[in-house]
XYZ file of C-alpha atoms in Angstrom:
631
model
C 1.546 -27.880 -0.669
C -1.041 -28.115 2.017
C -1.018 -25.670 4.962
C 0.629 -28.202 7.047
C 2.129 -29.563 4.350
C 6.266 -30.526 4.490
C 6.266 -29.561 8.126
C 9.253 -31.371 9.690
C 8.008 -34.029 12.498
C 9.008 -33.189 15.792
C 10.349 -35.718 17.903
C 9.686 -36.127 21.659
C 12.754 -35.890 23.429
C 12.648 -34.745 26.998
C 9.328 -33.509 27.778
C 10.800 -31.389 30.198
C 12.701 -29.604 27.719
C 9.849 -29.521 25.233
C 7.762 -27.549 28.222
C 10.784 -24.894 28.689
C 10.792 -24.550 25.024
C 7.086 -24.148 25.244
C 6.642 -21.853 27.997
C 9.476 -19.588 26.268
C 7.935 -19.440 23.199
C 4.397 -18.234 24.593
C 6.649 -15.509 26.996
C 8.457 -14.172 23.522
C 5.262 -14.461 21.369
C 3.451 -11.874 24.319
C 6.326 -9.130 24.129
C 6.077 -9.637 20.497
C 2.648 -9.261 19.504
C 2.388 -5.806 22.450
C 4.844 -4.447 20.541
C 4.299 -5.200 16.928
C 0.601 -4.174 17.881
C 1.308 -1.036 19.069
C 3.559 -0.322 16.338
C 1.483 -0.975 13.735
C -1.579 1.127 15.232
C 0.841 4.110 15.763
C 2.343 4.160 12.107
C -0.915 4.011 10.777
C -2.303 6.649 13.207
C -5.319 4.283 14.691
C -8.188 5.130 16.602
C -6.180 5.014 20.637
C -2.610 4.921 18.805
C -0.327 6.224 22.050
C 3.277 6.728 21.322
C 3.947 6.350 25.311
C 2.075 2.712 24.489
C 4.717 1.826 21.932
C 8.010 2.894 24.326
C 6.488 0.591 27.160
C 5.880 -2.489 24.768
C 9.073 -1.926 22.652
C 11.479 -1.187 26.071
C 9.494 -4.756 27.733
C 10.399 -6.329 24.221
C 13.705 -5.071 24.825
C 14.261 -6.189 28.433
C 12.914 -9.489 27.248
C 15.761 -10.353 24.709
C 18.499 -8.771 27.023
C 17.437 -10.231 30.648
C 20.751 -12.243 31.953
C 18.161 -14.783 33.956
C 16.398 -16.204 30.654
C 20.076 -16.686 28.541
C 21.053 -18.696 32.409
C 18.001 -20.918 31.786
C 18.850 -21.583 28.689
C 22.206 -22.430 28.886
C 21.028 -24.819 31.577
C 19.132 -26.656 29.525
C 21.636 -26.861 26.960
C 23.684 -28.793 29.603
C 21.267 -31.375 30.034
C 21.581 -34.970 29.006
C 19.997 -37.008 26.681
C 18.988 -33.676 24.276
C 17.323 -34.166 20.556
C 19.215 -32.704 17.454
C 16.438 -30.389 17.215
C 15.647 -29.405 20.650
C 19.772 -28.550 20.976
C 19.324 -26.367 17.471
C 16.363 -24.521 19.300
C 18.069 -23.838 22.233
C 20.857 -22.336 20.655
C 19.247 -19.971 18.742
C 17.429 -18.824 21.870
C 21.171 -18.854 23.253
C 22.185 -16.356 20.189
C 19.619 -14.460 20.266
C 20.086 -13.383 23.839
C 23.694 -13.156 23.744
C 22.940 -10.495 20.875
C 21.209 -8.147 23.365
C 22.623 -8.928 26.679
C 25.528 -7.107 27.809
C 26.858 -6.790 32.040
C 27.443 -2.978 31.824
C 24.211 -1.702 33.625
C 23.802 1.506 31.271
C 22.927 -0.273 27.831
C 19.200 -0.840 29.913
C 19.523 2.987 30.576
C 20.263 3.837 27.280
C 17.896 1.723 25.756
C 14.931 3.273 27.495
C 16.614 6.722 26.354
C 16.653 5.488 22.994
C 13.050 3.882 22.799
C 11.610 7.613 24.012
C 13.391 10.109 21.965
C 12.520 7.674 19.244
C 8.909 7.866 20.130
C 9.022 11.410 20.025
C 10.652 11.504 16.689
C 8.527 9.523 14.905
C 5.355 11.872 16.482
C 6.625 14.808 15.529
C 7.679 13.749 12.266
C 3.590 12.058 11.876
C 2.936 15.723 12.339
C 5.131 17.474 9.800
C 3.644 19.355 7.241
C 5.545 17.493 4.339
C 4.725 18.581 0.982
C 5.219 21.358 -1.901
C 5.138 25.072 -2.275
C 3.914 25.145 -6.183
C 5.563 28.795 -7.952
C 1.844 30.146 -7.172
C 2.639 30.018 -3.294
C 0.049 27.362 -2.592
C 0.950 24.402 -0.269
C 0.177 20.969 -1.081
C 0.083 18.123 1.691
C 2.272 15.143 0.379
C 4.033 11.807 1.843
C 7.636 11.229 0.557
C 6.203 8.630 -1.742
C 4.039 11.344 -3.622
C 6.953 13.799 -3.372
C 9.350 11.489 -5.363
C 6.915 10.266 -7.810
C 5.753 13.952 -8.471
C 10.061 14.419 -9.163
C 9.934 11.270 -11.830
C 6.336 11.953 -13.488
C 5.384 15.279 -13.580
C 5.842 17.531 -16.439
C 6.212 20.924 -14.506
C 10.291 21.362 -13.760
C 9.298 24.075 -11.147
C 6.838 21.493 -8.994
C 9.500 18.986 -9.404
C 12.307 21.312 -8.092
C 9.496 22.198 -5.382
C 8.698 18.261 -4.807
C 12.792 17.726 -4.408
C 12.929 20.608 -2.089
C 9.782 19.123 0.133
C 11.846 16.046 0.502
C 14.928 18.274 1.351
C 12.836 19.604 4.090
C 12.650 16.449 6.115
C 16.196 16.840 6.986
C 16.457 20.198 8.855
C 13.148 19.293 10.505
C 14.347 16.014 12.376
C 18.079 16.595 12.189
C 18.010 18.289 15.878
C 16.378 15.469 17.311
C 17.790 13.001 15.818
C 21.503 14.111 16.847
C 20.297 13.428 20.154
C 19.307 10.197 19.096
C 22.696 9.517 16.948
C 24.614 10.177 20.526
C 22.845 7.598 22.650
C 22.692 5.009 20.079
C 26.803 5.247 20.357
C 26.796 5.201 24.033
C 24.899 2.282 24.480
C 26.867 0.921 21.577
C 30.156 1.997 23.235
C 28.827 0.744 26.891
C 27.901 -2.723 25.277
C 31.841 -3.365 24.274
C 31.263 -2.362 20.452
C 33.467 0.672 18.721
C 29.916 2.285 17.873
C 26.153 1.979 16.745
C 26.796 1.077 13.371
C 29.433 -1.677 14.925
C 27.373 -3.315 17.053
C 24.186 -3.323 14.987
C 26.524 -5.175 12.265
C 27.991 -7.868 14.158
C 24.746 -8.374 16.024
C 22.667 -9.146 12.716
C 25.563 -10.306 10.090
C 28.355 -11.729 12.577
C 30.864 -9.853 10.721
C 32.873 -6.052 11.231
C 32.906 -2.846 9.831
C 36.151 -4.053 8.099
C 34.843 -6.979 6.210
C 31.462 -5.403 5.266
C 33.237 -2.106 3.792
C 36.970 -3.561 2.697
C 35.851 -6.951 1.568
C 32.776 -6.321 -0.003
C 31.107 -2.619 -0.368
C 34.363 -0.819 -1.549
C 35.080 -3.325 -4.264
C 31.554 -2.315 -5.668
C 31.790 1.144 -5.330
C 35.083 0.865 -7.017
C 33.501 -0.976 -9.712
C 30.571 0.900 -10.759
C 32.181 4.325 -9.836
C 33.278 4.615 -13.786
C 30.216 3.355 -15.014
C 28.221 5.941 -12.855
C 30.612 8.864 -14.388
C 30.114 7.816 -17.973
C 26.455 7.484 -17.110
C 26.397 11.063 -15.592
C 28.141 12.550 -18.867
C 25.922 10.441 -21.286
C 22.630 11.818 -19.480
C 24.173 15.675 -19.856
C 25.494 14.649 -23.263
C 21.732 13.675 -24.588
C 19.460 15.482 -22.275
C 21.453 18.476 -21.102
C 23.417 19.249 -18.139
C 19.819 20.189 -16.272
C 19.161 16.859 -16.231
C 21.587 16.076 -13.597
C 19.515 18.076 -10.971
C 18.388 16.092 -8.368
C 14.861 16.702 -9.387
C 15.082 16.288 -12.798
C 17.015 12.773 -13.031
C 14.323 10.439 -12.404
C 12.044 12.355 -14.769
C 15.070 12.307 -17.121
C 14.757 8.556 -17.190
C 11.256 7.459 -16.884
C 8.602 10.518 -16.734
C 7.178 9.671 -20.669
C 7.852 6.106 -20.493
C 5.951 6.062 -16.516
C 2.804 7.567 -18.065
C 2.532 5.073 -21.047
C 3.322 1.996 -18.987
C 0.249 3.755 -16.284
C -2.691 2.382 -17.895
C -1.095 -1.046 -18.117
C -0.186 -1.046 -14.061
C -3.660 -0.047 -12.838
C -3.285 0.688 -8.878
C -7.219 -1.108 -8.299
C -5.670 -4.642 -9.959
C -2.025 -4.153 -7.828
C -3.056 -6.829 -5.160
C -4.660 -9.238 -7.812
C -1.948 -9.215 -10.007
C 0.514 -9.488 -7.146
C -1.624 -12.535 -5.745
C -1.608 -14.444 -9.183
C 2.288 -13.977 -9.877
C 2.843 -15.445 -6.060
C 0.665 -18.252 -6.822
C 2.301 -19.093 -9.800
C 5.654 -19.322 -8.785
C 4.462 -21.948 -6.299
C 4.235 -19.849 -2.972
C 1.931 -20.146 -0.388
C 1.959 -18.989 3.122
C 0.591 -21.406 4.743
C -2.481 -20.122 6.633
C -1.160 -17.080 7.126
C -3.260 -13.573 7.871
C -2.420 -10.460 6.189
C -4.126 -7.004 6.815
C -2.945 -4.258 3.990
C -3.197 -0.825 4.441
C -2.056 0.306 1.250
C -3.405 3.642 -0.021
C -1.498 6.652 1.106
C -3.892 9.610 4.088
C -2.074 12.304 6.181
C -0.119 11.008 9.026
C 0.644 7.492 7.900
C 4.049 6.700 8.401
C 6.397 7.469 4.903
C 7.410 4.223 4.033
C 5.433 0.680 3.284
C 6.989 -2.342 5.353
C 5.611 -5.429 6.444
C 5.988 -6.934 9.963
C 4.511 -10.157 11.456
C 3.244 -9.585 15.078
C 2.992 -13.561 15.019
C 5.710 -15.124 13.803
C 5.409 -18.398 12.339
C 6.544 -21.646 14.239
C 6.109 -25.393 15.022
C 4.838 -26.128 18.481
C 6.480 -29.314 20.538
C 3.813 -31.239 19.679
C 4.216 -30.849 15.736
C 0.861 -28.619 15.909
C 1.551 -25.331 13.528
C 1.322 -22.031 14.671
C 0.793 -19.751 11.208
C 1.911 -15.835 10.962
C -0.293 -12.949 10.814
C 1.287 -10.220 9.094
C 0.691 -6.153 8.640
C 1.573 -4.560 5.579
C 1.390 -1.060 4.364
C 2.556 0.808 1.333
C 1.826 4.604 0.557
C 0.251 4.939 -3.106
C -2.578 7.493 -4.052
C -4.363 5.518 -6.665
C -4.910 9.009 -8.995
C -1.403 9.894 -9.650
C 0.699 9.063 -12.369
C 2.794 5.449 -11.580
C 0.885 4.918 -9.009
C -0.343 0.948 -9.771
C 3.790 0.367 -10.071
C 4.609 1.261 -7.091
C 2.330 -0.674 -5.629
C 2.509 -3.520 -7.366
C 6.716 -3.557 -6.724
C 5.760 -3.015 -3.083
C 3.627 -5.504 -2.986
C 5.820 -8.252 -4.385
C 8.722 -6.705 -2.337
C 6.985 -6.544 0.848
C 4.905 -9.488 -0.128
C 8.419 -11.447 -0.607
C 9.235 -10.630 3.149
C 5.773 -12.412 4.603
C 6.244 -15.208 2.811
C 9.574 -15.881 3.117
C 8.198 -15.428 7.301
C 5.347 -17.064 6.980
C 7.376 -20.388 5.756
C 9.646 -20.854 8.415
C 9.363 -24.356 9.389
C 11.574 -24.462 13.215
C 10.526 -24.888 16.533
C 10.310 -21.280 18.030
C 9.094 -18.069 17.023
C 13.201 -17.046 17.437
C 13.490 -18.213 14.278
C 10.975 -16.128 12.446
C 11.868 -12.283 13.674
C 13.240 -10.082 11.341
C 15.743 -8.764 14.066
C 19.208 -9.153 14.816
C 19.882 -12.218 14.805
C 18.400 -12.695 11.747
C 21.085 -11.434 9.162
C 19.256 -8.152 6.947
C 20.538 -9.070 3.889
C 19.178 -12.699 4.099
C 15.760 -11.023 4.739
C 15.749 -8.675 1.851
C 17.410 -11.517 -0.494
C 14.090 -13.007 -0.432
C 11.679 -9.485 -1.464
C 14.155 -8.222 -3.661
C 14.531 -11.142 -5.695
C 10.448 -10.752 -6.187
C 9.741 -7.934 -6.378
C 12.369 -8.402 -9.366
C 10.405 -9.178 -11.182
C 8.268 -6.071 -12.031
C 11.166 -5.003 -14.027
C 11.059 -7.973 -16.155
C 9.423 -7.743 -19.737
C 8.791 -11.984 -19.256
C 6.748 -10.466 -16.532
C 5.052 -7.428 -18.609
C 4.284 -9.558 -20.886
C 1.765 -11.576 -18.716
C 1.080 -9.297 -16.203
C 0.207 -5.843 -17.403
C -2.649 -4.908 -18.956
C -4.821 -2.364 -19.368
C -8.336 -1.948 -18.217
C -9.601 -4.004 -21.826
C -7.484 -6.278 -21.067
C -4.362 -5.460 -23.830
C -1.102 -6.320 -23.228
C 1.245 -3.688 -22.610
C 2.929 -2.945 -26.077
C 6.412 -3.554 -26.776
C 7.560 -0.590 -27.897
C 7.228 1.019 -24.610
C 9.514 -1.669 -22.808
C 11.764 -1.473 -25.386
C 11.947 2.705 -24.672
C 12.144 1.978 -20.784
C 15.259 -0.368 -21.550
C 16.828 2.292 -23.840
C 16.197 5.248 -21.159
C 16.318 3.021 -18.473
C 19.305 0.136 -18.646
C 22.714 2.658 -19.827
C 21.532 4.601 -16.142
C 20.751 1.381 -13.220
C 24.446 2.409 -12.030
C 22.678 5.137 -10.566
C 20.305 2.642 -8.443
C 23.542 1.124 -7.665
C 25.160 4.380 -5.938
C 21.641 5.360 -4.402
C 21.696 2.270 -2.155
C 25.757 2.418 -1.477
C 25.478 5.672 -0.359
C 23.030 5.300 2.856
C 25.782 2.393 4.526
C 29.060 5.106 3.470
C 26.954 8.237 4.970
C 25.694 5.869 8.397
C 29.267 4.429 9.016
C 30.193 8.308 8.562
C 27.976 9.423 10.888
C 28.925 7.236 13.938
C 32.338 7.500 13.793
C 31.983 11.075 13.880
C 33.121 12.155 18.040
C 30.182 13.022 20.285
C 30.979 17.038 20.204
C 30.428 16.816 16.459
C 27.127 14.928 16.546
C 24.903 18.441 15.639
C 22.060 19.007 13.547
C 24.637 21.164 11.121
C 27.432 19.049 10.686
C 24.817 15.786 9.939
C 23.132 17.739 7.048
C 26.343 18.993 5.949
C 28.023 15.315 5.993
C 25.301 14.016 4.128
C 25.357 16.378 1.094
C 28.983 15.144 1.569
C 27.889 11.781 0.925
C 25.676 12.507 -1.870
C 28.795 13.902 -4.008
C 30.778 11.891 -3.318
C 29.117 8.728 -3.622
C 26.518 9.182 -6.322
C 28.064 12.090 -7.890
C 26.046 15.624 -6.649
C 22.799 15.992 -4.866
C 20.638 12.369 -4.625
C 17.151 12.794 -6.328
C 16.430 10.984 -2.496
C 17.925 13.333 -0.375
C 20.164 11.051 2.480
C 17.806 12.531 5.393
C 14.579 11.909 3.994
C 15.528 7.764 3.833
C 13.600 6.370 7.084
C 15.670 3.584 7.265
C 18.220 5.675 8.926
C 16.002 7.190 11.148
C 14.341 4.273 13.186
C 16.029 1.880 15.553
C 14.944 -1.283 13.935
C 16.028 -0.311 10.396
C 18.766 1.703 11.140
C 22.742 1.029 10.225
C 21.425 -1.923 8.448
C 21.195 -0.865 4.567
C 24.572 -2.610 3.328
C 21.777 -5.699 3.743
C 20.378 -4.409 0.729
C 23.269 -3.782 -1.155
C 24.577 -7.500 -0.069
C 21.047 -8.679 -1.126
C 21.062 -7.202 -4.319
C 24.422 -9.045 -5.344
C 22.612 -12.392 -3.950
C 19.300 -11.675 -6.255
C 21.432 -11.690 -9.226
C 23.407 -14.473 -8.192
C 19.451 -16.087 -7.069
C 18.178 -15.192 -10.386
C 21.154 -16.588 -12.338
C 21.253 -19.538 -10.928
C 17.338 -20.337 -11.543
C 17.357 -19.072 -15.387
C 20.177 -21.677 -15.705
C 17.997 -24.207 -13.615
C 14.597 -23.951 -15.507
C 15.008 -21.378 -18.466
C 12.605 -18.919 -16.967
C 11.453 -17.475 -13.349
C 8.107 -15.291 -14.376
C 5.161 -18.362 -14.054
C 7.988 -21.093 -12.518
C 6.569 -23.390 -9.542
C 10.100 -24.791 -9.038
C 10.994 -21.098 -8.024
C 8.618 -20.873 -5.088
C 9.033 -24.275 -3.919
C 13.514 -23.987 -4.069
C 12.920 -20.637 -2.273
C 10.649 -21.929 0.777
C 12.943 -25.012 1.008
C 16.252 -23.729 1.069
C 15.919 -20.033 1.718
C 13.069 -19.883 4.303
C 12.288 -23.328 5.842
C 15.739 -22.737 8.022
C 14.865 -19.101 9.067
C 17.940 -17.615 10.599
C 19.060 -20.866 12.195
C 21.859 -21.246 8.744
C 23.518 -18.416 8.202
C 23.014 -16.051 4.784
C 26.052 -16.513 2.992
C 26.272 -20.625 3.262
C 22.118 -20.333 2.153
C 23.350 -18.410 -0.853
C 25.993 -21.349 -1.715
C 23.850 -23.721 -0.678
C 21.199 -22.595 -2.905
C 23.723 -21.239 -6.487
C 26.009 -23.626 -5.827
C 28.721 -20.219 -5.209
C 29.883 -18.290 -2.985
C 28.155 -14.471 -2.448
C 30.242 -11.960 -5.086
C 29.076 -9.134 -7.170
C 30.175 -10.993 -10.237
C 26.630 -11.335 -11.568
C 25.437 -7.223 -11.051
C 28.010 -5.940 -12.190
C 27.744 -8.147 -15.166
C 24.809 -6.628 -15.757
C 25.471 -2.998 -15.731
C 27.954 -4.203 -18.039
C 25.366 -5.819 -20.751
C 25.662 -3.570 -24.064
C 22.051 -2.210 -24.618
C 21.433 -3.832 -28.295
C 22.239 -7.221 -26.314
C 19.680 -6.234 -23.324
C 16.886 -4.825 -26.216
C 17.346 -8.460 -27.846
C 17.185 -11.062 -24.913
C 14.019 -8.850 -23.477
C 11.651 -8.864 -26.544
C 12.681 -12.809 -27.110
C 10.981 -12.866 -23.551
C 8.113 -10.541 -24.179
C 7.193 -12.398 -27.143
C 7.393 -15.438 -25.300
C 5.273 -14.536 -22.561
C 2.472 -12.784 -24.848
C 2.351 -16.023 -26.230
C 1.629 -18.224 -23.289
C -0.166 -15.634 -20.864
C -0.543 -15.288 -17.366
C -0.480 -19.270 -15.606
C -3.222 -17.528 -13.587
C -5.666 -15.518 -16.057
C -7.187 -12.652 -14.639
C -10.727 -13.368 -12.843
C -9.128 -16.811 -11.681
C -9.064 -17.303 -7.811
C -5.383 -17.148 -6.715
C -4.892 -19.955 -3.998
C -1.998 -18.332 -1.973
C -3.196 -20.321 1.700
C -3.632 -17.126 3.317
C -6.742 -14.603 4.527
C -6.167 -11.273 3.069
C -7.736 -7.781 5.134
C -8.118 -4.858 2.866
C -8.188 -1.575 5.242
C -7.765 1.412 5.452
C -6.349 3.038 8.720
C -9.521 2.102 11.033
C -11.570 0.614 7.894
C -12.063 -2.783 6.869
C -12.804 -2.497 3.606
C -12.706 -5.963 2.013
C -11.608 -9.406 3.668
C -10.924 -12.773 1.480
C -12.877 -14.620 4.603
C -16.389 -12.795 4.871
C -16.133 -12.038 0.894
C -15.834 -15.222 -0.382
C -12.161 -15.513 -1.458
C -9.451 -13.530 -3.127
C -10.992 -12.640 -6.471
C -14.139 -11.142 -4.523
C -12.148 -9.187 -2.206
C -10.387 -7.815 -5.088
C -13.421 -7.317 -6.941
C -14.744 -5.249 -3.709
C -11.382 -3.565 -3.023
C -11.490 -2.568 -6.819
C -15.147 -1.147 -6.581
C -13.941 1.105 -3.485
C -10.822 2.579 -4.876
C -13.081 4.041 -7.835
C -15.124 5.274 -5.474
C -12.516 6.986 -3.491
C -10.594 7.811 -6.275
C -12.770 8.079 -9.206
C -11.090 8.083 -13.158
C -11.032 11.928 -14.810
């Protein structure tokens, strides 16, 4: 697939309307890029980063998508004669979008502009929080969330774990004041806008459906489905490991901490992007002349989460010229610690996942390609979560990890992570159910009860009842919930987790494998990104299984006795020792796309000036060490 490759041909139509298309397109693209620009430079706490910046650019973005004058233009267009199929499909997603954020009442602009500063604020002050541990000597260490929670599933020491869980406990009392404040305007501009609150409106905006069906038709059926299979998980884990090891800091090390340390050599953080860059390229994606910057190693005032956003989304001009994304993408790892090449690499194919689904939209306006409302979330996360699926796969393992001689990671230790692992991904399950039952909680609470006490007490709530006691990822450290773009939106990855299993179904009954498959890649970019959110997520899904969205296929698979699970995974690893890596290691990876390694402020490799992929990686490799040289 070239770069320009499969593009659909434009027609002509009325060159009038292809100019107002046009000249809309370039207006949106300039709101975009100041905003995504400005928040990219302040979560990664650049050189002339200004958190007033980022309120101006994201309250013109803003004013942009809700200004009555532009949705009037476009409607009178839409009433023109003589219009193309595809010039009256790009005007009405222009139409949608605007009729997402437009509203008469004149407050919701007030509000907005509240919202945009106190969010600003937040997010400063919390760049400035002193997150980390108190070890039992009295000695602070300086951590990120990331390093907090892999410190609670790898580290030997019960007391720094306990200390690690209480660091992340922290985060909650420290923005919970402010963010009350926050929780209060949300619902009045929610409430001004026609909606019953925040969570309401944020819904219907990006999933065209209410509170009702999301929670009665589809989240409460899985919750009670996998509630009994999370309390017989529960009393297995006390039964074999002891009741201690339902503590919130000692579950995940319960589970994984021997089996993280010996898969660690075999998930090297210095190989993460190369081995992320050969699985794309053999599944057949490419992202069409696409540029990525990646900021991936973790420093002290990054923001405490990765993501990846596109300040230029990808789009087809009138005149069939191609207009390719540049993306930013960030993840926190500290190359040293323990599990730290894993995380990385599932961020990488996660986050990844989201660029190229973005970078492969093939419409006629950038409308198309944002990852706002009203693009549906759990479309967007189908897409990364079905990749970065993959990591867990021993078909996968058995290719892709490898130690620094170059030897296969050993079966035995995927067969222990199954056995500690597979009786306990209920747990997963509850995690991600309870962040959309503690946010629909928290604004339907009334406005005299929105405090800093009673939203740390209703969380704990949360945590029992949903996943049983205190989370191992305390509710308030999660910051999803926190910022406006991500917030009242995680049911999309609990709908997008029943879709990857569906996804993943349907292709293992389509071509026997996905680890190494072109035909995955190429299904994915035709059906489930070439449309961008001009289809909507649930008719992709059908269109793409052949079925209609259910949790049929995950909960089939908590369901899957171990000895079964043990059995069908080492037929795969065997498999894919066999055959290898479609991509050995060395090999350039051709993924159509110019790849910045940096580092906050630092440009420390780039696929253009460096000669490719495998040089950059080489480069990117030789710097880590050097940063973070081997005990």
């Amino acid at each position: 697939m070239g770069i320009a490759g499969n593009i659909p041909h434009c027609g002509p139509g009325s060159a009038a309307v292809n100019e107002f298309i046009d000249a809309f397109n370039k207006d949106y693209e300039k709101v975009h890029l100041d905003y995504e620009n400005n928040f990219w430079s302040t979560k990664m706490k650049l050189a002339g980063a200004s958190a007033d910046e980022l309120s101006r650019t994201k309250t013109a973005y803003d004013t942009f998508l809700a200004d009555p004058e532009r949705l009037a233009a476009v409607r009178k267009q839409l009433a023109a004669e003589g219009l193309t199929p595809d010039q009256r499909h790009v005007l009405e997603i222009m139409e949608k979008t605007f009729k997402t954020y437009i509203t008469e009442d004149p407050r919701v602009e007030e509000y907005k502009a509240q919202i945009n500063q106190l969010e600003a604020e937040l997010q400063q002050r919390r760049n400035t929080m002193d997150l980390g541990y108190t070890d039992p000597q009295g000695t602070f260490h300086k951590g990120s969330s990331v390093q907090l929670r892999n410190t609670m599933r790898t580290n030997d020491d019960e007391a720094l774990r306990k200390a690690a869980y209480e660091g992340l406990r922290s985060i909650g009392p420290f923005v919970a004041e402010h963010f009350a404040e926050i929780v209060k305007v949300r619902n009045r501009l929610a409430k001004a806008a026609g909606y019953r609150n925040f969570y309401d409106m944020k819904l219907q905006q990006a999933e065209g459906f209410s509170l009702e069906v999301l929670f009665d038709g589809m989240l409460d059926g899985l919750e009670q489905q996998t509630r009994p299979i999370m309390e017989a998980a529960r009393k297995t884990l006390a039964e074999q490991k002891g009741s201690d090891a339902l503590k919130p800091w000692n579950i995940g090390y319960s589970l994984a901490g021997d089996v993280e340390k010996k898969l660690d050599p075999y998930l090297p953080f210095e190989d993460a992007v190369d081995v992320w860059a050969r699985t794309f390229a053999a599944l057949g994606i490419r992202y069409r002349g696409a540029e990525m910057n990646l900021d991936l190693c973790d420093r002290d005032a990054k923001y405490s989460n990765g993501f990846c956003h596109w300040p230029q989304p990808a789009y087809i001009r009138s005149d069939g010229s191609w207009v390719p994304s540049k993306t930013n993408f960030t993840s926190l790892a500290t190359p040293s610690a323990v599990g730290s090449g894993k995380t990385a690499l599932v961020t990488l194919l996660h986050e990844g996942g989201h660029a190229a689904h973005f970078a492969n939209v093939l419409q006629r306006s950038p409308f198309f390609s944002q990852e706002r409302a009203p693009t549906s979330v759990a479309y967007a996360e189908t897409q990364s979560m079905t990749l970065d699926s993959l990591a867990g796969d021993a078909a996968w393992m058995g290719r892709y990890a490898r130690n620094a001689a170059g030897e296969v990671v050993p079966l035995d230790i995927i067969l222990e992570k199954i056995r500690s692992t597979q009786p306990y991904e209920v747990f997963m399950v509850r995690s991600m159910l309870s962040v959309p039952y503690f946010e629909r909680a928290l604004y339907d609470l009334p406005e005299e009860e929105v405090t800093a006490g009673r939203i740390l007490a209703l969380a704990d709530e949360i945590e029992e009842k949903i996943e049983g006691g205190p989370a191992p990822r305390p509710l308030m450290s999660v910051p999803h919930i926190l910022s406006d773009e991500s917030s009242a939106y995680y049911h999309g990855y609990v709908l997008a987790e029943m879709a990857v299993h569906q996804t993943r179904a349907h292709f293992m009954a389509k071509y026997g494998r996905i680890v190494d498959e072109p035909g995955v890649g190429r299904d994915m970019a035709e059906v489930y990104w070439a449309p961008g959110n001009g289809e909507a997520f649930l008719d992709l899904v059908n269109k793409l299984t052949g079925a209609p969205l259910t949790s049929a296929a995950w909960v089939k698979e908590l369901q899957t006795p171990l000895k079964q699970k043990l059995e069908e995974e080492e037929k795969e690893y065997r498999a894919a020792v066999a055959a290898g890596p479609a991509i050995p290691p060395g090999q350039e990876a051709d993924l159509e796309m110019r790849i910045r390694l940096v580092h906050g402020d630092e440009l420390v490799a780039d696929t253009d000036a460096d000669g490719g992929l495998a040089a950059a990686c080489a480069k990117y490799k030789a710097w880590i060490r050097e940063r973070w040289p081997r005990q």
